Amino acid sequence: MKSHLRWLALILLVVLPAVWGCAGTSAIIPAVSIAATGATKTVKASREISDSEEYYVGRAVAARILGQYPLYQNAKVTEYVNEVGQTVARKSARPNTFKGYHFAVLDTTELNAFACPGGTIFITRGLVETCANEDELAAVLAHEVSHVANKDGINSISKARWTEVFTAMGTEAARQYGGVAGNLVTLFEGSIDDVFKTLVVNGYSRTAEEAADAGAVTTLTRTGYDPGALAAMLKKMLAKEKGAAGGIYKTHPPTGERLAKVKAEGGKEAAPSPAEANRTKRFDKVVKS
Ligand SMILES: [Zn+2]
């Protein structure tokens, strides 16, 4: 519990720079010296990141994304995206996270989606509006949920970075000064930087993308959505790819190979079922009205 609170304090310091900027400086000691003086009392530095730590990192990453894009102020669309998102999350490979899944829409015409560690998922208004129906929206959200389930975000933090953080946090000095040690905050911020850069700038590896596609096809099938909706979405993006730059084209490059794999995994497009037609009506009512 104590370490939990320490994390919370660190996150608050990272998220609220004005507060930590005002913290007294007398207790701030360099992290390097913390690590050196307390080296014999470190926790196991290379342990797995816990679910609660993942959540706090994800929350800080989400705050940073919200610093770049405003939230779409449309309660109807936000609620609908959440309903569809929660439906696929429940049938995903990881239905439960520390604080559950949360879905939000970013107010930009850019096409993109971000899966923050722990389950906060952002989709842009542009991407929602690019979906032709609910099943395609479910496909995008199921792909992002798969990134959370596969822990792709949290795994983008370099091992060296975590080892540094754990080492510094596990020392006596950190226990005593953890709340105000400016250099600890800096170390921790590096981990958030790693995740943010992967989500917003560089994107995941091709392997991670293909695994998220495979996870999405399985989830869509389990949920009763058309698993072919992911292929339809990828096809649409491929068609738009020429001349498109940035956004999802940078972080989630659609490729013919990706599309072929999705189709082979059972995500073939088929004629819409009566249930799908009803879902499309619901989608049109919320998104296109
Ligand atoms: Zn992806």
Short mmCIF file of C-alpha atoms and ligand atoms in Angstrom, two decimals, residues 113 115 140 143-144 146-147 152 203-205 208-210 212-213 248 251-253 258, ligand 1:
data_model
loop_
_atom_site.label_atom_id
_atom_site.label_comp_id
_atom_site.label_asym_id
_atom_site.label_seq_id
_atom_site.Cartn_x
_atom_site.Cartn_y
_atom_site.Cartn_z
CA ALA A 113 -6.28 6.17 -32.02
CA ALA A 115 -4.15 2.97 -26.30
CA VAL A 140 -10.80 -0.01 -34.35
CA HIS A 143 -7.54 -3.32 -32.07
CA GLU A 144 -6.68 -0.67 -29.44
CA SER A 146 -5.62 -5.59 -27.88
CA HIS A 147 -2.69 -3.18 -27.47
CA ASP A 152 2.40 -2.88 -25.82
CA GLY A 203 4.09 3.71 -33.36
CA TYR A 204 4.49 0.08 -32.37
CA SER A 205 6.41 -2.57 -34.25
CA ALA A 208 2.75 -5.68 -32.28
CA GLU A 209 0.35 -4.28 -34.89
CA GLU A 210 -0.29 -7.70 -36.38
CA ALA A 212 -3.33 -6.44 -32.14
CA ASP A 213 -5.13 -7.16 -35.43
CA ILE A 248 -2.49 6.95 -37.88
CA THR A 251 1.64 5.10 -35.88
CA HIS A 252 -0.48 2.33 -37.48
CA PRO A 253 0.74 1.96 -41.07
CA ARG A 258 -1.60 -6.62 -42.60
ZN ZN B 1 -2.20 -0.54 -33.38
#
